[in-house]
PDB file of C-alpha atoms in Angstrom:
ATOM      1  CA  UNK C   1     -49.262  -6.439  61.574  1.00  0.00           C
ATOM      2  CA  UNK C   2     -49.671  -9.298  59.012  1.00  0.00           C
ATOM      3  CA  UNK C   3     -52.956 -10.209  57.760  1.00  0.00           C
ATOM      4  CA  UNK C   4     -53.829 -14.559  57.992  1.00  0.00           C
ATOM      5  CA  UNK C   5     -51.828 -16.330  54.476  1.00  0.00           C
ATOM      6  CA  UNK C   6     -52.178 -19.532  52.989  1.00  0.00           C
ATOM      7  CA  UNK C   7     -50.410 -21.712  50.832  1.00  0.00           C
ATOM      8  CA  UNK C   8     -50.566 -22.762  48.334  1.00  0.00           C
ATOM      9  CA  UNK C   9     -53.038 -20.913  46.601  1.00  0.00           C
ATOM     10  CA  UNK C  10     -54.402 -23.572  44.012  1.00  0.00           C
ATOM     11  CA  UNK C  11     -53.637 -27.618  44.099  1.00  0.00           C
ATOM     12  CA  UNK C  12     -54.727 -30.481  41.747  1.00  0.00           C
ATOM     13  CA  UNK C  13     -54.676 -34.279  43.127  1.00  0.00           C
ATOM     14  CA  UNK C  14     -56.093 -37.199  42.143  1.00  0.00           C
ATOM     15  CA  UNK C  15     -58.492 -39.452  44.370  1.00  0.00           C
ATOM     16  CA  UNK C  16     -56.726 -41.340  47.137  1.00  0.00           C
ATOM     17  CA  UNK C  17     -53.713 -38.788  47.427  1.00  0.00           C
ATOM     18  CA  UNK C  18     -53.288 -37.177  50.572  1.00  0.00           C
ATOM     19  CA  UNK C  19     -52.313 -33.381  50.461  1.00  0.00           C
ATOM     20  CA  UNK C  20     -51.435 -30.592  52.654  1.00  0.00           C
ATOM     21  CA  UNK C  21     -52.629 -27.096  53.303  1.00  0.00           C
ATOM     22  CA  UNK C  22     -50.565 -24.755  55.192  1.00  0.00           C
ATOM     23  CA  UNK C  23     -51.713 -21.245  57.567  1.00  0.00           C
ATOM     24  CA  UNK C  24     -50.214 -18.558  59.014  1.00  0.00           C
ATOM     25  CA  UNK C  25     -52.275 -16.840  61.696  1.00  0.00           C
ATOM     26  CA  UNK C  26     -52.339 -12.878  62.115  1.00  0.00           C
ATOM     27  CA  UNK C  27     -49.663 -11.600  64.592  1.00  0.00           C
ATOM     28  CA  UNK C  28     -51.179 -12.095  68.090  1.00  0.00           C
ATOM     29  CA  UNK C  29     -53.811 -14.614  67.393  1.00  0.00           C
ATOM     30  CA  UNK C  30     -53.523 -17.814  69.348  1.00  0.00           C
ATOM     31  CA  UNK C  31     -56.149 -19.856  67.277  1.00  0.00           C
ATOM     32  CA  UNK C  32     -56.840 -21.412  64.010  1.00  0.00           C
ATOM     33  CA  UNK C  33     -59.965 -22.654  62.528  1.00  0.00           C
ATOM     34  CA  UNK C  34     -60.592 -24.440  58.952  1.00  0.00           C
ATOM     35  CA  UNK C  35     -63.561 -24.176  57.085  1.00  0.00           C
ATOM     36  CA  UNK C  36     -64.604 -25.787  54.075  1.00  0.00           C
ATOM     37  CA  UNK C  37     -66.317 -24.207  51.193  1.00  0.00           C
ATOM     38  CA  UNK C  38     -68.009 -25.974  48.318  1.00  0.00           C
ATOM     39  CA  UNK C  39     -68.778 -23.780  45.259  1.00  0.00           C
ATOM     40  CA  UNK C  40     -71.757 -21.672  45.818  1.00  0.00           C
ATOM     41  CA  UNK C  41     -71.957 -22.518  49.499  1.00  0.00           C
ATOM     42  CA  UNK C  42     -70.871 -21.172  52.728  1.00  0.00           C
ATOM     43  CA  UNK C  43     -67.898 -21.874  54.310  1.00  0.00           C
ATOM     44  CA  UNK C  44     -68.723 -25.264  56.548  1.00  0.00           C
ATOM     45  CA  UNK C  45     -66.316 -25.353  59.814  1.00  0.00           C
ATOM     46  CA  UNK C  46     -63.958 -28.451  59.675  1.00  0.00           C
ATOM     47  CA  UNK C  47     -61.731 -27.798  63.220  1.00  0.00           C
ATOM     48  CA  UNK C  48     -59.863 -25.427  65.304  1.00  0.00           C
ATOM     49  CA  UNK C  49     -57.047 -25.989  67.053  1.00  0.00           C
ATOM     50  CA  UNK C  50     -55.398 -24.059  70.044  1.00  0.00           C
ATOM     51  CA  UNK C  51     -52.455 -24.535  71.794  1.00  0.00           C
ATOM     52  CA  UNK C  52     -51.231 -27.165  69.339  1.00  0.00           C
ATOM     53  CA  UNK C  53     -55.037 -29.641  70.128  1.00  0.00           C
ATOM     54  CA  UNK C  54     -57.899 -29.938  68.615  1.00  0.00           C
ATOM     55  CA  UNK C  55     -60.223 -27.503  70.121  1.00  0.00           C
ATOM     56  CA  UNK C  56     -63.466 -28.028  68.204  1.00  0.00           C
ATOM     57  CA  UNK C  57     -64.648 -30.043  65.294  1.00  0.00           C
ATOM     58  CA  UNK C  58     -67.633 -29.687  62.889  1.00  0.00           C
ATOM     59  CA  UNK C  59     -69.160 -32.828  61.019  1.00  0.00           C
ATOM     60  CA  UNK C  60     -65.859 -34.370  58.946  1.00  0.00           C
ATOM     61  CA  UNK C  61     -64.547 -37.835  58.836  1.00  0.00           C
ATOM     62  CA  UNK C  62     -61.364 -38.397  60.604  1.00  0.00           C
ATOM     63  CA  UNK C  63     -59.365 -38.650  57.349  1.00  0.00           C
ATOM     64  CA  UNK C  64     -59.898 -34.539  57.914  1.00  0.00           C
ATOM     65  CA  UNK C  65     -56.579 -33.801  60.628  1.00  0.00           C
ATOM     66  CA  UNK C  66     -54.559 -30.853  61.636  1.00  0.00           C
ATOM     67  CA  UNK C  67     -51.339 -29.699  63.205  1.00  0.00           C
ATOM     68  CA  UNK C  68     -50.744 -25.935  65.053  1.00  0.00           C
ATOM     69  CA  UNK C  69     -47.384 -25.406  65.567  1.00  0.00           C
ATOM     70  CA  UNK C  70     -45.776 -23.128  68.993  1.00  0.00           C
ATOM     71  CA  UNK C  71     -45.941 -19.941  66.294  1.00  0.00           C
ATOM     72  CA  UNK C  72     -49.255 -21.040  66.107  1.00  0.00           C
ATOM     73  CA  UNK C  73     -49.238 -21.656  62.081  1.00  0.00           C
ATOM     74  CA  UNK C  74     -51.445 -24.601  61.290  1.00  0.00           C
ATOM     75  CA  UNK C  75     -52.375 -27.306  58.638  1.00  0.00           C
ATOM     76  CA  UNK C  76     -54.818 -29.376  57.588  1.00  0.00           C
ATOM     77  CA  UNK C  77     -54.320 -32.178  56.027  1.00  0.00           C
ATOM     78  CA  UNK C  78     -57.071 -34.379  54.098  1.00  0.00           C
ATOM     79  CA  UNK C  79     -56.000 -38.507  53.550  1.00  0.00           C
ATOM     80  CA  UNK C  80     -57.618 -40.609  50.774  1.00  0.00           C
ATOM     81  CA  UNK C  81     -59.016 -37.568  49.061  1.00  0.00           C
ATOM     82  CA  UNK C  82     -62.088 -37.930  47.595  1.00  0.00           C
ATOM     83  CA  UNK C  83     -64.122 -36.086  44.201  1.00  0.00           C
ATOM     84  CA  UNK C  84     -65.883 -34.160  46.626  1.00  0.00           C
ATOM     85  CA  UNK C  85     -63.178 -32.597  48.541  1.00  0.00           C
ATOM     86  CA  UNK C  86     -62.532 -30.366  45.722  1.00  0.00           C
ATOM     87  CA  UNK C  87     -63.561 -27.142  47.474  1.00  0.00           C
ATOM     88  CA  UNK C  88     -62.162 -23.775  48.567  1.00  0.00           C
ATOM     89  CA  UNK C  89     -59.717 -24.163  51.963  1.00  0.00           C
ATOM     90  CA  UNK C  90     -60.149 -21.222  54.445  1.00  0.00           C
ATOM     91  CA  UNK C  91     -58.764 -20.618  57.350  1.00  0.00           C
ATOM     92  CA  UNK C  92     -59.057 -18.136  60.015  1.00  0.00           C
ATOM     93  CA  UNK C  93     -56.948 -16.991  62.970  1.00  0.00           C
ATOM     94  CA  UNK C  94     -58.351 -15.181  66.394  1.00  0.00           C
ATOM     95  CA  UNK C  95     -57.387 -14.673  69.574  1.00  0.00           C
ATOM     96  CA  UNK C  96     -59.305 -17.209  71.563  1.00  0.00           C
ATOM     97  CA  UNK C  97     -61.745 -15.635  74.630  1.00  0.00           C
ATOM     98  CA  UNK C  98     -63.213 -13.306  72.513  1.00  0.00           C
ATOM     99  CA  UNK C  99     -66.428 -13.390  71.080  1.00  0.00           C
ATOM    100  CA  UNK C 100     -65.430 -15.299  68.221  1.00  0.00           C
ATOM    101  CA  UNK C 101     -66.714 -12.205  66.029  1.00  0.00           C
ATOM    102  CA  UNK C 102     -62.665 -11.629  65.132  1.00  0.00           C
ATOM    103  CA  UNK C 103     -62.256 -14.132  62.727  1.00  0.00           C
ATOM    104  CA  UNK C 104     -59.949 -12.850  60.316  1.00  0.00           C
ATOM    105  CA  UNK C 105     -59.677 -15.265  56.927  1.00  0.00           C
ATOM    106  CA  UNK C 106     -57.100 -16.157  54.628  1.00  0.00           C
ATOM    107  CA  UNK C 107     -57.348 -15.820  50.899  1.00  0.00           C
ATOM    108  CA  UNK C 108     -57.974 -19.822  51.111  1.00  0.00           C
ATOM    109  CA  UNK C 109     -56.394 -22.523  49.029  1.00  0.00           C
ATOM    110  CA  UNK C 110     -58.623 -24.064  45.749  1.00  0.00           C
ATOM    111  CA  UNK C 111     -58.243 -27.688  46.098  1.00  0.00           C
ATOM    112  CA  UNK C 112     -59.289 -29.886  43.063  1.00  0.00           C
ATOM    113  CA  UNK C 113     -59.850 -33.226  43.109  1.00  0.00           C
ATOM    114  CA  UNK C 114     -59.561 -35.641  39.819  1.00  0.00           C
TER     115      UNK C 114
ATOM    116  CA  UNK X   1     -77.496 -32.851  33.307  1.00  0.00           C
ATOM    117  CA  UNK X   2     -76.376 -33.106  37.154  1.00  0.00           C
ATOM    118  CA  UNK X   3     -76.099 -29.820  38.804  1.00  0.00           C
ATOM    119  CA  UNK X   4     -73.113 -28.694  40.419  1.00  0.00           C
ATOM    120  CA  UNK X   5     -73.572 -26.639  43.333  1.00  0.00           C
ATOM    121  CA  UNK X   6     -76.112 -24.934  44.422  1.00  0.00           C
ATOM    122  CA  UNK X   7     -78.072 -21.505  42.902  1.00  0.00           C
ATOM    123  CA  UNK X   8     -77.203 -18.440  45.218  1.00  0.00           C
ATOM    124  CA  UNK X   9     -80.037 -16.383  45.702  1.00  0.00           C
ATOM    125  CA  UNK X  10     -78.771 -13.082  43.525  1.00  0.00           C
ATOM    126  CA  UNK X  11     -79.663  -9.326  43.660  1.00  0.00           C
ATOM    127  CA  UNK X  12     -78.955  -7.061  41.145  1.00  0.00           C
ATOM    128  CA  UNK X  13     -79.127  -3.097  41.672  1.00  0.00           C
ATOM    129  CA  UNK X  14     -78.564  -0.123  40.001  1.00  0.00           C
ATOM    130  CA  UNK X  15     -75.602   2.019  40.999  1.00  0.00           C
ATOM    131  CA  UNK X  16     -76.115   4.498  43.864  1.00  0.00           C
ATOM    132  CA  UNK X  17     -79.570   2.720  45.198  1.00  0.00           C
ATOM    133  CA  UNK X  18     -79.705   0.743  48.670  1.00  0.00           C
ATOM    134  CA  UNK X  19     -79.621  -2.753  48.824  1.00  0.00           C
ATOM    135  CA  UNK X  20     -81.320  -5.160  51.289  1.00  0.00           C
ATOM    136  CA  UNK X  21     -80.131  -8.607  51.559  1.00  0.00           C
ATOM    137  CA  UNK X  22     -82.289 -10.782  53.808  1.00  0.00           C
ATOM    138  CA  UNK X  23     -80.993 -13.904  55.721  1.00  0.00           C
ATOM    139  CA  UNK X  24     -83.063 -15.966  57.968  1.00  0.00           C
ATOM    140  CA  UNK X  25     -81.519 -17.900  60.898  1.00  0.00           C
ATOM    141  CA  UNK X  26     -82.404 -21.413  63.319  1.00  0.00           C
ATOM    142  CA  UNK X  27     -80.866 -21.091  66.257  1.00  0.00           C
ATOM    143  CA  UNK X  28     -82.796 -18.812  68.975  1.00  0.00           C
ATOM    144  CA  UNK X  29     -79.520 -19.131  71.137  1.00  0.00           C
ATOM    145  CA  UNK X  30     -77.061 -17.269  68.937  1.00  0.00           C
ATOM    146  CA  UNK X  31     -74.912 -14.862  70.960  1.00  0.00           C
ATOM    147  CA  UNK X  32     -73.621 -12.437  67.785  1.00  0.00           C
ATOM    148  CA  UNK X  33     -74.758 -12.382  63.957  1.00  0.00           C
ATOM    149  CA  UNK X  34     -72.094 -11.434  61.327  1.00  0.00           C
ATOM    150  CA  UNK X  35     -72.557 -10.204  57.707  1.00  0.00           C
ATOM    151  CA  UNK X  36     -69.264 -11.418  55.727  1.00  0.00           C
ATOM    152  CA  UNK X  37     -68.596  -9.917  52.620  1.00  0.00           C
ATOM    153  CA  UNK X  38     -66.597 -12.250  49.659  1.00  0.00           C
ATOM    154  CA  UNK X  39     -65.102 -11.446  46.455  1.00  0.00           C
ATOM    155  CA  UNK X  40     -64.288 -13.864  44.140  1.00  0.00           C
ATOM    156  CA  UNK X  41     -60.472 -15.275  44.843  1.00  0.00           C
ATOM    157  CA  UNK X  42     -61.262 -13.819  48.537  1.00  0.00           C
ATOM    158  CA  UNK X  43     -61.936 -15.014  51.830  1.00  0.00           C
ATOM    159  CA  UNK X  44     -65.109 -13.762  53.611  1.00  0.00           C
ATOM    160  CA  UNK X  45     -64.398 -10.287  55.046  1.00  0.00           C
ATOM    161  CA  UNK X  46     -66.137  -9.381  58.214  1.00  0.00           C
ATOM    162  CA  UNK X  47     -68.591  -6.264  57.480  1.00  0.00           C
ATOM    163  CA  UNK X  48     -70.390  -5.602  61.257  1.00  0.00           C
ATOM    164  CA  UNK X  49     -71.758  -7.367  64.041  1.00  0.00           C
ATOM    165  CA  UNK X  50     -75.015  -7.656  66.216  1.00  0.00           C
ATOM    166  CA  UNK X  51     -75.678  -8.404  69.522  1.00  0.00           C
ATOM    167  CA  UNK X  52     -78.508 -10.978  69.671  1.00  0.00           C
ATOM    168  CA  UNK X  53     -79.887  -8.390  72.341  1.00  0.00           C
ATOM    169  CA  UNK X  54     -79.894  -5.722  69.666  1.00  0.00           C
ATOM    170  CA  UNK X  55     -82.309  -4.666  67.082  1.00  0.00           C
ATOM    171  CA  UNK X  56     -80.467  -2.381  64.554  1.00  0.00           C
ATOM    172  CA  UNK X  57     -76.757  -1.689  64.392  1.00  0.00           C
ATOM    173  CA  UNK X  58     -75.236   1.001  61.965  1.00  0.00           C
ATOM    174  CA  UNK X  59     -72.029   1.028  60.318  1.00  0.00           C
ATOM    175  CA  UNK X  60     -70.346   3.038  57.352  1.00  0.00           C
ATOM    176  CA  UNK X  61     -72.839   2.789  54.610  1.00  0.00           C
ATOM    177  CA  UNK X  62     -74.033  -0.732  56.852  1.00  0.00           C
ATOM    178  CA  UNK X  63     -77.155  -1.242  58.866  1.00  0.00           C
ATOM    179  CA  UNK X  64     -78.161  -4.469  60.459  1.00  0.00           C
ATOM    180  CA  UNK X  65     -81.088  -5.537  61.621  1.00  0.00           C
ATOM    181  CA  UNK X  66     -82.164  -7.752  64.025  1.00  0.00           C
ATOM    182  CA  UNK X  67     -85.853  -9.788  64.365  1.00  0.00           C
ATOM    183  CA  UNK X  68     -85.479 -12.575  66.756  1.00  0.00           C
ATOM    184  CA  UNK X  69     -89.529 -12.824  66.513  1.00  0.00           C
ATOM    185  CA  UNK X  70     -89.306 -13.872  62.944  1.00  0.00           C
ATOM    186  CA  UNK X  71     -85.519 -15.072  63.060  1.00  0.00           C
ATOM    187  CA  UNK X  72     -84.656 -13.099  59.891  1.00  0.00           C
ATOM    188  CA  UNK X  73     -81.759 -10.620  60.163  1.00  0.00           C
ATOM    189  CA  UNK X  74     -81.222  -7.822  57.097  1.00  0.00           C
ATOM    190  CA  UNK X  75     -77.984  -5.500  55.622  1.00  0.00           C
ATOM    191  CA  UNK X  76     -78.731  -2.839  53.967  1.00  0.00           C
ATOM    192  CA  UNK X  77     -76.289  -1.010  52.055  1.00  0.00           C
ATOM    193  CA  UNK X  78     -76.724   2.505  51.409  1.00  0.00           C
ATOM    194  CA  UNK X  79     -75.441   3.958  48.065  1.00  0.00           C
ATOM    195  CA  UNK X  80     -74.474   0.825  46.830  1.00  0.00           C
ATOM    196  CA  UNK X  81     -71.525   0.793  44.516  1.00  0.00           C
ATOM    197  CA  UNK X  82     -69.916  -1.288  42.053  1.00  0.00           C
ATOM    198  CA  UNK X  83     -67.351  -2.349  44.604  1.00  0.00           C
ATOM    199  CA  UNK X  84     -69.785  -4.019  46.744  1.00  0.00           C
ATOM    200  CA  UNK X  85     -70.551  -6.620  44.089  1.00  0.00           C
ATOM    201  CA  UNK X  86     -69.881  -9.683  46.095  1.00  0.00           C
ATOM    202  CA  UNK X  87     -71.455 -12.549  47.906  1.00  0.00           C
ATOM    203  CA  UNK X  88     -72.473 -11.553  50.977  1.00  0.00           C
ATOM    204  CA  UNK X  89     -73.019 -14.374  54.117  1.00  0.00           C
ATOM    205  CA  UNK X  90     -74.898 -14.138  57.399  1.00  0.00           C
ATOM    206  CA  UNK X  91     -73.129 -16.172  60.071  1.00  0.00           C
ATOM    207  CA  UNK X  92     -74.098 -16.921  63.754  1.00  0.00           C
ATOM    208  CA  UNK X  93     -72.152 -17.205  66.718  1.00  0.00           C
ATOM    209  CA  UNK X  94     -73.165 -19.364  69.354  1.00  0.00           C
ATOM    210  CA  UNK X  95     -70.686 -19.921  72.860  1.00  0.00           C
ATOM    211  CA  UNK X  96     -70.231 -23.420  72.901  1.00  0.00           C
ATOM    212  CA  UNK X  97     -68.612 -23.860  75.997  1.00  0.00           C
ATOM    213  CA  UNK X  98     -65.635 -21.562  77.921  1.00  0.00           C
ATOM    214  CA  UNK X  99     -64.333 -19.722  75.436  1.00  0.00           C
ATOM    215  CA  UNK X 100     -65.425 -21.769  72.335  1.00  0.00           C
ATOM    216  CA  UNK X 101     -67.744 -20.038  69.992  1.00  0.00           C
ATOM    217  CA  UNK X 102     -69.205 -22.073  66.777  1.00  0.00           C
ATOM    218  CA  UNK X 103     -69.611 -20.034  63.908  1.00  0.00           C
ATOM    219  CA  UNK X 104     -72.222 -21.376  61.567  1.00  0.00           C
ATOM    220  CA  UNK X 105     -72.635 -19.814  57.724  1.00  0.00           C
ATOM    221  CA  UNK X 106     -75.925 -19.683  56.145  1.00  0.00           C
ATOM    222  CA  UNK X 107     -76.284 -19.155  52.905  1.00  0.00           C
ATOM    223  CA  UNK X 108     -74.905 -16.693  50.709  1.00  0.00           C
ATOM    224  CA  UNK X 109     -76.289 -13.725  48.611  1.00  0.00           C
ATOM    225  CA  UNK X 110     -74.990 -12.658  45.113  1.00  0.00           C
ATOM    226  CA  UNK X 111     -75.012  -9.049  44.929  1.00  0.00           C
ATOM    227  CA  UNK X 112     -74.400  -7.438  41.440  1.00  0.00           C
ATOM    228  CA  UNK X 113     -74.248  -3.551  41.208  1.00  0.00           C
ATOM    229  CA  UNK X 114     -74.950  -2.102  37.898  1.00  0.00           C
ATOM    230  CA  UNK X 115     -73.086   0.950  36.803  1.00  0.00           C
TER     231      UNK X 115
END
């Protein structure tokens, strides 16, 4: 059984760049759900997407979008990034139904923003 | 200067004594409360669970507990060791429809263990 990955692990941009973050969910999860997490805060839930939609969505503009693919892999993708988008990227797969208390997270991707 | 980020809350212990980290919680209609455990360069790892109908919950070196009268829910780690230095998060769970389940972070808790 493989654990949730991400990719890349770190990523510099500069404002107004759009950029891509890629997930793998753990074998036999269905769902994938993004969080952001500012430094020294707690992860803040961005989407999650089942069965290729959009299944949920916290409070982020709609330059925030995402993609899950039939192996149910997902990414995010932010457009026009701004300063404070530089954050920590996590994502978590589970196996939708269930309590939603088997979340299992990536390592995350560190985003900076210039 | 401007800040960047916010403080954590920290707790620093001694090697081998118990640790309490306290989190208090808004929503009355939470169906689950999770303590996640991160390490720096991590993701949050899921430590145990309670049932909003539960009080107290016990896991390996773990205990959680539960006051929905006050809205404040604990961990306390027994033996704490320098391995658990992390930052710990309480989370809720709330169904938000079918089979959707929000899960909201509060704030997190830096634990240092002192050898």
């Amino acid at each position: 059984e493989t654990g949730v990955t991400q990719s890349p692990t770190h990523l510099i941009k500069t404002r107004g760049q759009q950029v891509t973050l890629r997930c793998s969910s753990q074998s036999g999860h269905n769902t994938v759900s993004w969080y952001q997490q500012a430094l020294g805060q707690g992860p803040q839930f961005i989407f999650q997407y089942y069965r290729e939609e959009e299944n949920g969505r916290g409070n982020f503009p709609p330059r925030f979008s995402g993609l899950q693919f039939p192996n149910y892999s997902s990414e995010l993708n932010v457009n026009a990034l701004e300063l404070d988008d530089s954050a920590l990227y996590l994502c978590a797969s589970s196996y939708l139904g269930r309590p939603g208390n088997e979340q299992f997270f990536g390592p995350g991707t560190r985003l900076t923003v210039l | 200067g401007e800040s960047v980020g916010l403080h954590l809350p920290t707790l620093s212990v001694q090697e081998g004594d118990n640790s309490i980290i306290n989190c208090a919680y808004s929503n009355s209609a939470s169906d689950y409360f999770i303590w996640y455990k991160q390490e720096s360069g991590k993701g949050p790892q899921f430590i145990i669970d309670i049932r909003s109908n539960m009080d107290k919950r016990q896991g390996q070196r773990v205990t959680v507990l539960l006051n929905k009268t006050v809205k404040h829910l604990s961990l306390q780690i027994a033996a704490t060791q320098p391995g658990d230095s992390a930052v710990y998060f309480c989370a809720e769970i709330k169904n938000s429809g079918g089979s959707n389940y929000k899960l909201t972070f509060g704030k997190g808790t830096l634990l240092t263990v002192n050898p």
